[in-house]
Coordinates of C-alpha atoms in Angstrom, one line a residue:
M1 CA 0.0 0.3 0.4
F2 CA 1.5 3.1 -0.7
Q3 CA 1.8 5.9 1.9
A4 CA 1.6 9.0 -0.8
E5 CA -0.1 9.1 -4.8
L6 CA 0.7 12.4 -6.5
V7 CA -2.5 13.7 -8.0
Q8 CA -1.3 16.6 -9.6
G9 CA 1.0 19.6 -10.1
S10 CA 4.9 19.5 -10.8
P11 CA 6.9 19.1 -7.5
L12 CA 10.6 19.7 -7.5
M13 CA 12.5 16.4 -6.7
V14 CA 16.0 16.2 -5.6
D15 CA 18.7 13.4 -5.7
H16 CA 18.8 11.1 -2.6
I17 CA 21.5 8.1 -2.0
A18 CA 18.5 5.7 -0.2
A19 CA 20.2 3.7 2.8
A20 CA 17.4 1.2 2.8
D21 CA 15.4 0.2 -0.3
I22 CA 12.3 2.7 -0.6
A23 CA 9.0 1.4 -2.3
A24 CA 7.6 3.7 -5.6
G25 CA 5.3 6.0 -2.9
D26 CA 7.2 6.0 -0.4
V27 CA 7.3 9.3 2.1
V28 CA 10.9 9.2 3.6
V29 CA 12.1 11.2 6.5
V30 CA 14.8 13.2 6.0
G31 CA 16.6 15.3 9.3
D32 CA 14.0 17.5 9.8
H33 CA 12.5 17.0 6.0
V34 CA 9.6 15.1 4.4
R35 CA 10.0 14.4 1.1
I36 CA 8.1 11.3 -1.3
A37 CA 9.6 9.1 -4.2
H38 CA 8.5 8.8 -6.7
R39 CA 9.6 5.6 -8.2
A40 CA 11.9 3.2 -6.1
I41 CA 15.2 2.7 -5.0
D42 CA 17.5 0.1 -3.4
S43 CA 19.5 0.8 -1.1
G44 CA 23.0 2.6 -1.8
E45 CA 21.4 3.8 -5.4
L46 CA 21.0 7.4 -5.9
G47 CA 16.9 8.2 -6.8
A48 CA 15.1 11.8 -6.4
L49 CA 12.4 12.4 -4.1
A50 CA 9.9 14.9 -4.1
A51 CA 11.1 17.4 -1.7
F52 CA 8.1 20.5 -2.2
G53 CA 5.2 21.0 -4.9
G54 CA 2.6 18.7 -5.1
V55 CA -1.1 17.7 -4.4
Y56 CA -0.4 14.2 -3.2
K57 CA -3.6 11.2 -1.2
V58 CA -2.0 10.7 2.2
P59 CA -3.5 8.2 4.3
K60 CA -4.9 9.4 7.9
A61 CA -6.3 7.8 10.8
T62 CA -10.3 6.6 10.3
G63 CA -12.3 7.2 13.5
V64 CA -14.5 8.7 15.9
S65 CA -12.7 12.7 15.8
S66 CA -10.6 11.3 13.3
G67 CA -11.2 14.2 11.0
I68 CA -9.3 16.9 9.5
V69 CA -10.2 20.4 8.4
A70 CA -9.6 22.2 5.5
G71 CA -6.0 24.4 4.6
K72 CA -4.8 22.8 8.2
K73 CA -0.9 22.4 8.6
V74 CA 0.5 18.5 8.7
F75 CA 2.2 16.3 10.8
W76 CA 4.3 13.2 8.9
D77 CA 3.6 10.4 11.9
D78 CA 6.1 7.6 10.2
A79 CA 5.5 5.2 12.9
N80 CA 2.2 4.7 11.5
N81 CA 2.3 5.7 8.2
R82 CA -0.3 8.8 8.7
I83 CA -1.1 12.1 8.3
T84 CA -1.9 14.0 12.0
A85 CA -2.6 17.6 13.0
T86 CA -1.0 17.0 16.1
P87 CA 2.7 18.2 15.6
S88 CA 4.1 16.9 19.4
T89 CA 7.9 15.6 17.4
L90 CA 6.4 15.1 14.0
K91 CA 7.8 16.6 11.0
A92 CA 5.1 18.9 8.9
I93 CA 4.4 18.0 5.3
G94 CA 1.8 20.2 3.9
F95 CA -1.5 21.6 4.6
T96 CA -5.0 19.6 3.7
V97 CA -7.0 20.7 0.6
A98 CA -10.8 19.4 1.8
T99 CA -12.7 19.0 4.5
S100 CA -12.5 15.3 5.5
E101 CA -14.5 12.6 7.2
D102 CA -13.9 10.7 10.6
G103 CA -14.7 7.7 8.4
D104 CA -12.1 8.5 5.6
A105 CA -8.5 6.5 5.2
Y106 CA -7.2 9.1 3.1
Q107 CA -6.7 13.1 2.3
E108 CA -5.1 15.0 0.3
V109 CA -2.1 17.1 1.2
I110 CA 0.0 19.8 -1.0
H111 CA 3.4 18.6 0.2
F112 CA 4.8 21.5 1.2
P113 CA 6.8 21.0 4.6
E114 CA 7.8 24.1 4.9
T115 CA 7.1 26.9 8.8
S116 CA 4.6 28.6 7.0
D117 CA 1.9 29.2 5.0
P118 CA 1.8 28.1 0.4
A119 CA -1.1 30.6 0.2

């Protein structure tokens, strides 16, 4: 199952040497930055990760009070492979496009892993 699927846009891609195998669609935390693989990268190989831009469909929690409003800054929970609106010590991935319902398994996010709003 993918962690992020490009919906639209032309993200900025940056070189990356994989420390471990990376699957297409994986979300990769590099230091304080959240990046996204469009293609698989084998361990030790040079590839590219999306560093900024584009709208991605990403997993979120389901259940009571798990909906996230539009325009909300969200963070990548690497342990659970999903977004959350609770920052804790997590890294920002971007901002939600539209409001999600509690039962929605995915939400579209503007990939903007910075500290300010893209609008």
